[in-house]
Coordinates of C-alpha atoms in Angstrom, one line a residue:
X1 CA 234.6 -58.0 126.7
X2 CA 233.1 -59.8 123.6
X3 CA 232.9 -63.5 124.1
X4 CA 232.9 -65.7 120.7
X5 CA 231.4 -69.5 121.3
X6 CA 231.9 -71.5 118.4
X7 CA 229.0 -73.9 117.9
X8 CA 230.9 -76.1 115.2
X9 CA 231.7 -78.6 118.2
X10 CA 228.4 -79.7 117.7
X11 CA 227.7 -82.6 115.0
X12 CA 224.5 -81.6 113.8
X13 CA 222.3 -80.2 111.1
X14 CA 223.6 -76.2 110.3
X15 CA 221.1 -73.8 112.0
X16 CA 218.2 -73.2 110.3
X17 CA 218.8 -69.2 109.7
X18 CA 220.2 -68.3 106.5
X19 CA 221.4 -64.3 108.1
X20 CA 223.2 -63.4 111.4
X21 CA 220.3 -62.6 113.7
X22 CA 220.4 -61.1 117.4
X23 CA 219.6 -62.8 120.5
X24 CA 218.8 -61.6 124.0
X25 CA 218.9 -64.5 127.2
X26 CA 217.6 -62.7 130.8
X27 CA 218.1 -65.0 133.3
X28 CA 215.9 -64.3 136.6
X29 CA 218.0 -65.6 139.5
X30 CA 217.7 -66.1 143.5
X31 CA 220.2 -62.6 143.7
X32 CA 220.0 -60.9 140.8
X33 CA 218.3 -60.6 136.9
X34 CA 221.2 -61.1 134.4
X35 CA 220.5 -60.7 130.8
X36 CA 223.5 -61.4 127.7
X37 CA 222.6 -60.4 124.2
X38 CA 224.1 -61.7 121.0
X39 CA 224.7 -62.0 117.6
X40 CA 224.7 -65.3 115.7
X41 CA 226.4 -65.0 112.2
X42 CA 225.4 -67.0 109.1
X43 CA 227.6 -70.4 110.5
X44 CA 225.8 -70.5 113.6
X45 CA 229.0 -69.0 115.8
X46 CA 227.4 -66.8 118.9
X47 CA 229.4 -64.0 120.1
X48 CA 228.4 -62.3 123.0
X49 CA 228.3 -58.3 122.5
X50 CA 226.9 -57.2 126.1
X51 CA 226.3 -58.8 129.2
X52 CA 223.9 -56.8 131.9
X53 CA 222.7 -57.5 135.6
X54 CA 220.5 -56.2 138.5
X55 CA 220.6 -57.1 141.5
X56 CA 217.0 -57.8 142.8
X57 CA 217.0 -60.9 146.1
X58 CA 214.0 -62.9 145.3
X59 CA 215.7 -65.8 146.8
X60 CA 215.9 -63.7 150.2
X61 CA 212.1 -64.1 149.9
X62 CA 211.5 -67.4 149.0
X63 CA 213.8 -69.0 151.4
X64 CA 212.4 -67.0 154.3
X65 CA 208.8 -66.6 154.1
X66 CA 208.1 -68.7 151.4
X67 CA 206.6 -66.7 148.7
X68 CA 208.2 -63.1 146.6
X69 CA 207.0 -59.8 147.9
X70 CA 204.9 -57.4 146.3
X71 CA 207.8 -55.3 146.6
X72 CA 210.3 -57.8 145.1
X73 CA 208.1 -58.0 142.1
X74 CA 208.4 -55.0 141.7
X75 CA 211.9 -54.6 141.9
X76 CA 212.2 -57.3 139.4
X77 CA 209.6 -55.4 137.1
X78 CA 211.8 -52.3 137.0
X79 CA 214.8 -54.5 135.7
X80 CA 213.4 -56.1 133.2
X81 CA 211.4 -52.8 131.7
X82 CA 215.0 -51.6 131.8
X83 CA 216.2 -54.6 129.8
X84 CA 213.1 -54.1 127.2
X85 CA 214.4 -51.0 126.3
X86 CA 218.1 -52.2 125.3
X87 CA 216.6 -55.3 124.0
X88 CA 215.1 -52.6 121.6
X89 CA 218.0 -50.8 120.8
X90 CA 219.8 -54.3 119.1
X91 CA 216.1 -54.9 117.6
X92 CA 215.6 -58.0 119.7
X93 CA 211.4 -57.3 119.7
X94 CA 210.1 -61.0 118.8
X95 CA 209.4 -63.3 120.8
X96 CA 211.6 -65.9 118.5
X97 CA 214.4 -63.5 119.6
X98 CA 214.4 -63.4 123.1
X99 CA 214.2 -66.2 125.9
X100 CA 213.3 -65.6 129.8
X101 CA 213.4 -68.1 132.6
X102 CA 214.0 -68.5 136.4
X103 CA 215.3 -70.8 138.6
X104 CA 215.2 -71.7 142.5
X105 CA 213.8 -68.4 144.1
X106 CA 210.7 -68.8 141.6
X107 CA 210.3 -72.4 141.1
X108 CA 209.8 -72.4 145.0
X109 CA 208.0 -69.4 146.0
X110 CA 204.5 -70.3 146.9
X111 CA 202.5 -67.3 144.4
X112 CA 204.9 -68.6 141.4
X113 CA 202.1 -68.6 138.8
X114 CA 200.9 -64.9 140.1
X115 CA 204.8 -63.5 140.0
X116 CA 204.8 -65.1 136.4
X117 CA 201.4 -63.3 135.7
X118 CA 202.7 -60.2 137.1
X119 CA 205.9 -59.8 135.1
X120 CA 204.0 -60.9 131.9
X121 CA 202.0 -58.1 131.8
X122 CA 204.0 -55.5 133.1
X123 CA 207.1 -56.6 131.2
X124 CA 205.3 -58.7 128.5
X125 CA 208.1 -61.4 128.8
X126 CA 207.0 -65.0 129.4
X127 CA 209.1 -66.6 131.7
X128 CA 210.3 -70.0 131.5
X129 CA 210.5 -71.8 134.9
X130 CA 213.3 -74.2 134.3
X131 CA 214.2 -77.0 136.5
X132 CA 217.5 -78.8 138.1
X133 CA 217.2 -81.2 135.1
X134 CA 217.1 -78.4 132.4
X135 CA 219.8 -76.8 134.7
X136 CA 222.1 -79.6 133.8
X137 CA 221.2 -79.6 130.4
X138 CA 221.8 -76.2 129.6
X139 CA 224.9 -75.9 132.0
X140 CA 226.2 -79.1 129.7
X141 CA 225.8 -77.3 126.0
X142 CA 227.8 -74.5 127.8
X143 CA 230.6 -76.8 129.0
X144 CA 231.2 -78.7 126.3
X145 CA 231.5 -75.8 123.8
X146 CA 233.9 -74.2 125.9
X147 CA 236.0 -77.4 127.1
X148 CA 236.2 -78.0 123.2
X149 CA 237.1 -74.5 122.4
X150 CA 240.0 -74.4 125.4
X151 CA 241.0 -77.8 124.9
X152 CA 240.9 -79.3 128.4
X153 CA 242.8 -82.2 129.0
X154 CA 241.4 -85.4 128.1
X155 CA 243.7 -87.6 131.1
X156 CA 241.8 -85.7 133.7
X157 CA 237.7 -85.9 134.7
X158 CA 236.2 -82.8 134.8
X159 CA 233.5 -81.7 138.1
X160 CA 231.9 -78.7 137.6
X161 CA 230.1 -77.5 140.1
X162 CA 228.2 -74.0 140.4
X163 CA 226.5 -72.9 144.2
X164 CA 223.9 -70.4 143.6
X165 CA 221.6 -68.6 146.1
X166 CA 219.1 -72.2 146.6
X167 CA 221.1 -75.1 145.5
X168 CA 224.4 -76.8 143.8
X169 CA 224.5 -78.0 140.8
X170 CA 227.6 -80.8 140.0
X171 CA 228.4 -81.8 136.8
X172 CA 230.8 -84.7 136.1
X173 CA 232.8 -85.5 132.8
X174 CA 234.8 -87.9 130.9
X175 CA 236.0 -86.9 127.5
X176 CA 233.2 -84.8 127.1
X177 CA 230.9 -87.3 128.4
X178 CA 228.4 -86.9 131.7
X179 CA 229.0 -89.4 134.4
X180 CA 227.2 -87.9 137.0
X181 CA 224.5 -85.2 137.0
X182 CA 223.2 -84.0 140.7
X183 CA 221.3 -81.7 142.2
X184 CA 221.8 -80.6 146.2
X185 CA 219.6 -78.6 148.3
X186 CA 222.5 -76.5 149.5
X187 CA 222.9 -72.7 148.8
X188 CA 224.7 -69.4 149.8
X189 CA 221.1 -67.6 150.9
X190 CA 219.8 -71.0 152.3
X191 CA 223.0 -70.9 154.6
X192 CA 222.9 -67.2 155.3
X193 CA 219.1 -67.7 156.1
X194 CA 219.9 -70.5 158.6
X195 CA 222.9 -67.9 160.2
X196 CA 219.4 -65.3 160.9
X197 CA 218.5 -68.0 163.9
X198 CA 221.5 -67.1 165.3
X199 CA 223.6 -63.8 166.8
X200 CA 227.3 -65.3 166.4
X201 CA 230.6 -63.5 165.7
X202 CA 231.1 -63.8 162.3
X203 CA 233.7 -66.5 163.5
X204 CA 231.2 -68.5 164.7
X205 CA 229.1 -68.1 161.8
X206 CA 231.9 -69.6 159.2
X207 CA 231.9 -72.8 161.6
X208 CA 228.2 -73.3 161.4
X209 CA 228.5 -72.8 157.6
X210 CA 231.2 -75.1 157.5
X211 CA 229.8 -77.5 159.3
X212 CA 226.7 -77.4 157.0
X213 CA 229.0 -77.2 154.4
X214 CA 230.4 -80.9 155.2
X215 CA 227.7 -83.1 155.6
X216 CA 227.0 -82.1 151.3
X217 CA 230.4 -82.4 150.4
X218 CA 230.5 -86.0 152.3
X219 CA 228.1 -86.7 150.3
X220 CA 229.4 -85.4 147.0
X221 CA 232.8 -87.5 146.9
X222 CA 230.4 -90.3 147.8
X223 CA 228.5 -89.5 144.7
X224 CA 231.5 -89.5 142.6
X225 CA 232.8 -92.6 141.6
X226 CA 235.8 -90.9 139.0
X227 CA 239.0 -93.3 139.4
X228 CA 240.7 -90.4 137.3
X229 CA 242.3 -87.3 139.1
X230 CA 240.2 -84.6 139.0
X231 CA 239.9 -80.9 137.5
X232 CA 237.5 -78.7 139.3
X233 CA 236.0 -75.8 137.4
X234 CA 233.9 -73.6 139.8
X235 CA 231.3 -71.4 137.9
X236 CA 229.1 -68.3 138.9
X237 CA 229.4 -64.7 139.9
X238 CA 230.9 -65.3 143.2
X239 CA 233.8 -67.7 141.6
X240 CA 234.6 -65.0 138.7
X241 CA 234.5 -61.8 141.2
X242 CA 237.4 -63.8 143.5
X243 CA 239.2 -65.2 140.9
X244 CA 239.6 -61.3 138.9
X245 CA 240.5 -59.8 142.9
X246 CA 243.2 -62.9 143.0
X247 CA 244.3 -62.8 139.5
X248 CA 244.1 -59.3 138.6
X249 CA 245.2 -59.8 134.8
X250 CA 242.6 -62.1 134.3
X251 CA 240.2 -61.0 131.6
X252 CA 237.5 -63.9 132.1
X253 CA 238.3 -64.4 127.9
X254 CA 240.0 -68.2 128.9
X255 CA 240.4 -70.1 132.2
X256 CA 242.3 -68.8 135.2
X257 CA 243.5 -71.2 137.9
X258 CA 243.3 -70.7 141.5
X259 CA 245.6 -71.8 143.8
X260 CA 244.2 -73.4 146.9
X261 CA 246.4 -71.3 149.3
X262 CA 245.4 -68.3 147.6
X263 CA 241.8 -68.9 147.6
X264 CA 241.8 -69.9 151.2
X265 CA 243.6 -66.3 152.0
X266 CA 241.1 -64.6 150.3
X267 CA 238.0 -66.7 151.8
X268 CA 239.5 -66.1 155.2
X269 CA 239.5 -62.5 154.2
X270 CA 236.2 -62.3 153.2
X271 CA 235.1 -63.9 156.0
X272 CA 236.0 -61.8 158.8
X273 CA 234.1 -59.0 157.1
X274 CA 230.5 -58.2 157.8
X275 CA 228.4 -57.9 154.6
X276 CA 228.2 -54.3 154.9
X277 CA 231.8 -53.9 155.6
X278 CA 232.1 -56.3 152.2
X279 CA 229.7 -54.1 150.0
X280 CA 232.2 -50.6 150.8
X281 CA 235.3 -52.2 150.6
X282 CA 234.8 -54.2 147.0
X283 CA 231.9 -52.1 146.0
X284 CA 229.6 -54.7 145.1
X285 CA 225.7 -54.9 146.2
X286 CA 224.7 -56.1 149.1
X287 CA 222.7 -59.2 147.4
X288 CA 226.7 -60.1 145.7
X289 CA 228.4 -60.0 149.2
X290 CA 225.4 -61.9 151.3
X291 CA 226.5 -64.9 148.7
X292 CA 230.4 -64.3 148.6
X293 CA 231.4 -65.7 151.7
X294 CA 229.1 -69.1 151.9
X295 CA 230.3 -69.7 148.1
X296 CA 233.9 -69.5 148.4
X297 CA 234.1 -71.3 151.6
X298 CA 232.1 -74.1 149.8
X299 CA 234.6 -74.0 146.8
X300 CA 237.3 -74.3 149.2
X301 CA 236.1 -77.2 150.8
X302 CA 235.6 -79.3 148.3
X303 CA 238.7 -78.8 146.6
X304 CA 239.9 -80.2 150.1
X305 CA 238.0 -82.9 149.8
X306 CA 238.9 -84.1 146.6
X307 CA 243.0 -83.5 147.4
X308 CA 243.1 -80.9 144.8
X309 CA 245.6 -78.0 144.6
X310 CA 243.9 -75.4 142.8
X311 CA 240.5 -74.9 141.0
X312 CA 239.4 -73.7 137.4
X313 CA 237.3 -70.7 136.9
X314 CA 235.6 -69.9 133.6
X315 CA 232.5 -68.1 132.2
X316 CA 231.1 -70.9 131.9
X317 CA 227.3 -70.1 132.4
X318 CA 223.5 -71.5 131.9
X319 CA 223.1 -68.3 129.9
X320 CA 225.3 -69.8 126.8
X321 CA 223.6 -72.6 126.9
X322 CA 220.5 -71.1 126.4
X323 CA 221.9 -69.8 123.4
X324 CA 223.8 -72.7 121.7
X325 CA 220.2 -74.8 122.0
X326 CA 218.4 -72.0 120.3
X327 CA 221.3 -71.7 117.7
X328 CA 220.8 -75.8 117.7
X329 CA 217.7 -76.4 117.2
X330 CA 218.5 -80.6 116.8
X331 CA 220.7 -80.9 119.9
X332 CA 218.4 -83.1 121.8
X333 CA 218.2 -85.8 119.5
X334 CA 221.9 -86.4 118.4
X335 CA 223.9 -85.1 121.5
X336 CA 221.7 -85.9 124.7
X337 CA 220.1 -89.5 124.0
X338 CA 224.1 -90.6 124.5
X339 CA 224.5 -88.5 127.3
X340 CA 221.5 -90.0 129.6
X341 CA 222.3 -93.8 128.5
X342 CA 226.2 -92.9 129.4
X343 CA 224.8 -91.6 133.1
X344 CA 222.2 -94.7 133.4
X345 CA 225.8 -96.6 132.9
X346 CA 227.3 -95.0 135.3
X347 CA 224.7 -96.3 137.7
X348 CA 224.6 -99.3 136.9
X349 CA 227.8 -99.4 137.6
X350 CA 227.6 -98.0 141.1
X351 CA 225.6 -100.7 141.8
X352 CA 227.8 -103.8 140.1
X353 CA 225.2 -104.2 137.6
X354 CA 226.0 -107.2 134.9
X355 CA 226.8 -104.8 132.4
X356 CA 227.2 -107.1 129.2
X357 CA 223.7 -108.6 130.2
X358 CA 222.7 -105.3 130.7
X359 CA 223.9 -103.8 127.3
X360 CA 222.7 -106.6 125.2
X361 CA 219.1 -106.7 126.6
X362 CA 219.0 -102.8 126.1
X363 CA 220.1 -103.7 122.4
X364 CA 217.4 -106.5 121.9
X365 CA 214.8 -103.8 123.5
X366 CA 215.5 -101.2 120.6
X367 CA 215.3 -104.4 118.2
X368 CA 212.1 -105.2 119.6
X369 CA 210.7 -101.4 119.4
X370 CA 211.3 -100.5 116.0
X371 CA 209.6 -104.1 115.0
X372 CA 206.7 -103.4 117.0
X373 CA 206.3 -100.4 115.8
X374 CA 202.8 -100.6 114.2
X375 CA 201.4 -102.2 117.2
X376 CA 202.4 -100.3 119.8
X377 CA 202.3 -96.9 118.6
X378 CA 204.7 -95.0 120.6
X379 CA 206.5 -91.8 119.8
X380 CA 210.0 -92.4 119.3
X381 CA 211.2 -91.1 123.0
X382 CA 209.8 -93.8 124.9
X383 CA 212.6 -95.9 123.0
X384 CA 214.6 -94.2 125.4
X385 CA 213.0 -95.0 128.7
X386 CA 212.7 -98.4 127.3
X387 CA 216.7 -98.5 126.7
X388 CA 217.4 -96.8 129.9
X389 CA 214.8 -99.3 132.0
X390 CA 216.4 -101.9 129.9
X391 CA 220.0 -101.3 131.5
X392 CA 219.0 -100.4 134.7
X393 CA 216.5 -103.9 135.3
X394 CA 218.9 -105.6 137.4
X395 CA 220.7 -102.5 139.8
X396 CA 218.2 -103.7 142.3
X397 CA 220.4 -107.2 142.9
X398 CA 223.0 -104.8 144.7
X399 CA 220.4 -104.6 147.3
X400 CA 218.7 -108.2 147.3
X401 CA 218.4 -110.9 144.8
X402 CA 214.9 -111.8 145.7
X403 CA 212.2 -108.9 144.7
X404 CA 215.6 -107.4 143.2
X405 CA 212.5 -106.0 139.9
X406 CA 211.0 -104.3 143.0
X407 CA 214.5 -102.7 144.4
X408 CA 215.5 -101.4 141.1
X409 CA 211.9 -99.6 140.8
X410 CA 212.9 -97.9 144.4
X411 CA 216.7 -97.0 142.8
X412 CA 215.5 -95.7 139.5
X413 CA 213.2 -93.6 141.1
X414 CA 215.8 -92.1 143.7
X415 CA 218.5 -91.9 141.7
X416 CA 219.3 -88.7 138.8
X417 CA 220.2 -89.4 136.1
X418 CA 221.0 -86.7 133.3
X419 CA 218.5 -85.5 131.2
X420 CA 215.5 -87.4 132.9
X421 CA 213.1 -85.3 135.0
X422 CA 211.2 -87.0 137.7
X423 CA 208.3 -88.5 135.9
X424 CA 210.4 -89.7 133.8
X425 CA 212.1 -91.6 135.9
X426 CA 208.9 -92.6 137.5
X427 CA 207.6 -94.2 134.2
X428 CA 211.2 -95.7 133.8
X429 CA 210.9 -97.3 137.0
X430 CA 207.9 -98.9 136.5
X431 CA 209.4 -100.4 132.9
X432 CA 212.4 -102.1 135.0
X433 CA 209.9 -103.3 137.7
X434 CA 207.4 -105.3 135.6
X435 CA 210.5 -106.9 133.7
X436 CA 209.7 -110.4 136.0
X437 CA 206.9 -111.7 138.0
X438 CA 203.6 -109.8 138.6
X439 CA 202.5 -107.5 135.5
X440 CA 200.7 -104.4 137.0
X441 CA 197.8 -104.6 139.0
X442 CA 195.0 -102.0 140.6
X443 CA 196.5 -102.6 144.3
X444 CA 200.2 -100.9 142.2
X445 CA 199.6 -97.5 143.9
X446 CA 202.9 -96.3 141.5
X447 CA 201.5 -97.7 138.5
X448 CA 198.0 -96.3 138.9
X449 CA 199.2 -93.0 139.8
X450 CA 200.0 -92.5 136.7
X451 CA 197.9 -90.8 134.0
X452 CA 196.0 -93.3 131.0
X453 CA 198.7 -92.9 128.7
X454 CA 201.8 -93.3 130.9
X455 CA 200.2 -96.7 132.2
X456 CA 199.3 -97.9 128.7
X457 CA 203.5 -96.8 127.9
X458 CA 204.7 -98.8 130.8
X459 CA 202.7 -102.0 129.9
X460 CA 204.2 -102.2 126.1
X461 CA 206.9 -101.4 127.2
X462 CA 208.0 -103.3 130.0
X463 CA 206.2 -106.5 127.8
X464 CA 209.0 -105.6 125.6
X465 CA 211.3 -105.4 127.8
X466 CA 210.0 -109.2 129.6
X467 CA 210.9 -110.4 125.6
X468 CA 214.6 -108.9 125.9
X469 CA 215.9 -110.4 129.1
X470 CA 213.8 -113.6 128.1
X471 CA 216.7 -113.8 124.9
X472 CA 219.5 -113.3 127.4
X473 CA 218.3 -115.8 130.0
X474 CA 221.2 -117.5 129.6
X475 CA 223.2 -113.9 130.7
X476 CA 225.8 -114.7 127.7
X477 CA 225.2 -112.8 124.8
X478 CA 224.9 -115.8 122.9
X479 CA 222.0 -114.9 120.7
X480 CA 223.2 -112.1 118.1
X481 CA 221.9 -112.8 114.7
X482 CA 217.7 -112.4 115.1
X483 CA 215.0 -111.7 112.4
X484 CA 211.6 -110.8 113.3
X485 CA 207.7 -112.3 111.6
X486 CA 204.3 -112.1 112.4
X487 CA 202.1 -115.1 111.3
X488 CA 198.4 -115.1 112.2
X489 CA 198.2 -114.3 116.1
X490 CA 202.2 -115.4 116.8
X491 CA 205.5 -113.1 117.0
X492 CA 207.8 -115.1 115.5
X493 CA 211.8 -114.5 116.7
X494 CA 213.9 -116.5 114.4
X495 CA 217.8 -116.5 115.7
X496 CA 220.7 -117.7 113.9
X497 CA 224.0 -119.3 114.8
X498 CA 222.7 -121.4 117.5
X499 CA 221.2 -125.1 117.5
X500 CA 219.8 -125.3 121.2
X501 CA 216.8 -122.3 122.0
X502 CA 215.8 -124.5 124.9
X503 CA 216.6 -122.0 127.7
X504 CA 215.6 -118.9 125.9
X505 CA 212.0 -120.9 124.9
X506 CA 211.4 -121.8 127.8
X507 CA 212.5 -118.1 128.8
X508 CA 209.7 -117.1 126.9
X509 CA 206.7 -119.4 128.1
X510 CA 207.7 -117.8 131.9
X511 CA 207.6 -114.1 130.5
X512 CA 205.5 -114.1 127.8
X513 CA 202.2 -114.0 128.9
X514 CA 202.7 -110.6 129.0
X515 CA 203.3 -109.7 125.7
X516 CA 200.4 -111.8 124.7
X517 CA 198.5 -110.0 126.9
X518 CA 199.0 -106.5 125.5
X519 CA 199.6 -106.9 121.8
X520 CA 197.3 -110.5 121.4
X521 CA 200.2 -112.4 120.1
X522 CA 202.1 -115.4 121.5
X523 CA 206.5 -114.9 120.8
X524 CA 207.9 -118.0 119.7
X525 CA 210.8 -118.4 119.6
X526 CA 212.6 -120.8 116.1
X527 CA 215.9 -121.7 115.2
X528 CA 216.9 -120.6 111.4
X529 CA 216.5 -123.0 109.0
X530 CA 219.4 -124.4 106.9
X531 CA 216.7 -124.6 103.7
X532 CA 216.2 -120.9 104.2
X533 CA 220.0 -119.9 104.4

């Protein structure tokens, strides 16, 4: 079945391509290789002409002895040679035309680089490890496309969630917008892997797994703060097989819904079957059925949880994602930068964060960037981790008002936010911590672990940032109307609208010394003269 994604949701530049082109995505999984191919007309609209898979169980190796067998590789070599060859037959041969990556099984197999080494040159495909943050990303383009071409309800939030062989992956929206991106260490091969420990009746065996099952979905409806009632879409392989055995009709062209009682039947059904009695009564492989049960009973559960009566299924995948950004080659810029700042709000929010303070120092941060521009000399992207530091600079008061720059270093950095990989939020961290008190020092061990340039970022930047809150001190928004000067060795910050600067001038002797201190000038801080008005 052809599958047409419209890319015109998207409010960007047209794609660069002047002539429909073809386009060939092979995604290397923890159960199988999957590869969709494509054509892309002259307005940038992506319809899917064939959609392949293999099933080859790297995960099975990974999550048991740590590293992909010789004989795996293999495997996985075979599949993809066999892909070359229809990759050929469309006359997808350049490497602009064709994009391979992996996920879990590989990111976590010990010989990673030599499995990437291996397939290179016996497949000549360069694989792409990709990461839970890229995960999110890519699962996002998909989502949004397809909520916009179905049109979704806007009164409801929307969870997506996907279990694959070595994690979950939860994606939460609000009229198209992310509040919460997370990654769990929970997966249908990790569970079966723990079930090898033990010889139980497959009875037994579902209560283990749902008892596994329950401590991460405790700690899901923990993580989601949505007010809204819910809609639960539940993607991958495993969703799509049960949802065409329960609604027959279903062509996977649109969404099907799945009522609970139904699903529940057919989980308890699948179940009570051994895997091997699961592969010769609904012909699947044996990698598909090791995942079925563990993945349905998860969906199940969580739809409990969250008092739902039925779930969403879709095809919904990473794999039109992938597409969409190389259709788009400007996403990032336009689309995403709103994304992370809404899911920074969303923690702050978690944690009762002054928001308005919040916002308006984030606003006097950007101000403050694009003046300094000259002297600081950063690439536009650490605006970003300036913004997001910015309105995350105070979470740590949910934990303690004293040290509270320290606590929100030690949120920021265990929190996940969309978009923003680890060292990301490392250097992010380290922005929000130096906004008060101590400026870095050698005894730091978070600041020094960082490399030359990252340290040199987080000292303009959090200087900045000690600037910002400085003009807030008063936590009222009051100053709104500010110009920006250099004269001699001095920053000059020249506000309008307001007769008494005492507080914020004084603000600025306290945190200052900073911002002397890397960029040799001294802020002061003037009220606007009526001569110059």
């Amino acid at each position: 079945m052809k599958q047409i994604i419209d890319t015109s949701h998207f409010s960007i530049s047209s794609p660069k391509e002047t002539s429909s082109r073809m386009l060939g995505v092979i995604d290397i999984g923890t159960t199988a290789v999957r590869m969709v191919i494509a054509q892309i007309d002259t307005l940038g609209t992506i319809e899917h002409l064939e959609t392949l898979q293999q099933s080859v169980s790297l995960g099975k190796d990974t999550f048991t002895i740590g590293y992909i067998r010789k004989s795996s590789i293999d495997e996985c070599i075979r599949s993809l040679k066999s892909f070359r060859r229809v990759l050929e037959e469309y006359h997808i041969n350049k490497d602009s035309q064709i994009r391979v990556f992996a996920t879990t099984a590989v990111r976590e197999a010990e010989n990673r680089d030599a499995f990437i080494d291996r397939i290179y040159i016996g497949t000549g495909f360069n694989i792409e490890i990709i990461d839970e943050i890229d995960i999110a990303r890519l699962t996002y383009l998909s989502a949004r496309a397809y909520l916009c071409e179905h049109r979704f309800s806007k009164g409801s939030d929307i969870l997506i969630a996907e279990m694959s062989g070595g994690s979950t992956e939860l994606l939460l929206l609000q009229n198209e917008n992310v509040l919460l991106s997370k990654s769990y260490r929970l997966g249908a091969l990790r569970l079966r892997e723990m079930l090898g420990e033990f010889r139980a009746s497959l009875p037994r065996q579902r209560e283990i797994m749902e008892s596994d099952l329950q401590r991460t979905i405790n700690q899901i409806c923990f993580d989601i703060s949505s007010g809204k009632s819910l809609k639960l879409i539940a993607l991958g392989g495993d969703a799509r097989f049960a949802a065409t055995q329960i609604q027959e009709e279903w062509n996977q062209t649109g969404p099907v819904k799945v009522s609970l009682p139904t699903l529940a039947r057919f989980t308890d059904e699948i179940t009570r079957l051994s895997i091997d009695e699961i592969v010769q009564k609904f012909h699947i492989s044996f990698s598909e059925a090791e995942t079925l049960g563990p993945t349905l009973l998860f969906y199940l559960h969580l739809a409990r949880a969250l008092d739902l009566k039925h779930i969403m299924v879709t095809d919904i995948s990473m794999r039109s994602g992938v597409l969409i950004e190389m259709v788009m080659h400007e996403i990032w810029s336009e689309q995403f930068t709103q994304q992370i700042i809404n899911s920074a709000l969303e923690l702050g929010r978690k944690f009762q964060f002054d928001e308005a303070h919040a916002l308006h120092v984030t606003h006097l941060s950007s101000l403050l960037f694009r003046a300094l521009q000259k002297e600081h000399g950063l690439a536009p992207w650490n605006e970003l981790h300036l913004r997001i530091a910015a309105l995350l600079h105070d979470v740590g008061s949910f934990i303690s008002i004293r040290s509270h720059h320290k606590h929100s270093m030690y949120l920021i950095q265990n929190s996940e936010l969309f978009g923003l990989n680890k060292k990301d939020l490392h250097r992010i961290s380290l922005i929000a911590r130096y906004h008060r008190r101590s400026p870095p020092k050698p005894v730091h061990e978070e600041y020094t672990a960082l490399d030359r340039e990252s340290r040199l970022a987080v000292l303009k930047l959090a200087a900045l940032l000690r600037v910002a809150d400085a003009l807030d001190r008063s936590n009222s928004q009051r100053i709104q109307d500010v110009s920006f000067s250099f004269e001699d060795t001095k920053f000059v910050v020249t506000v309008s609208g307001i007769d008494d600067l005492s507080l914020e001038q004084l603000g600025c002797q306290s945190k200052g010394g900073m911002f002397e201190d890397v960029y040799g000038m001294k802020v002061i801080i003037r009220k606007k003269s009526l001569s110059l008005e």
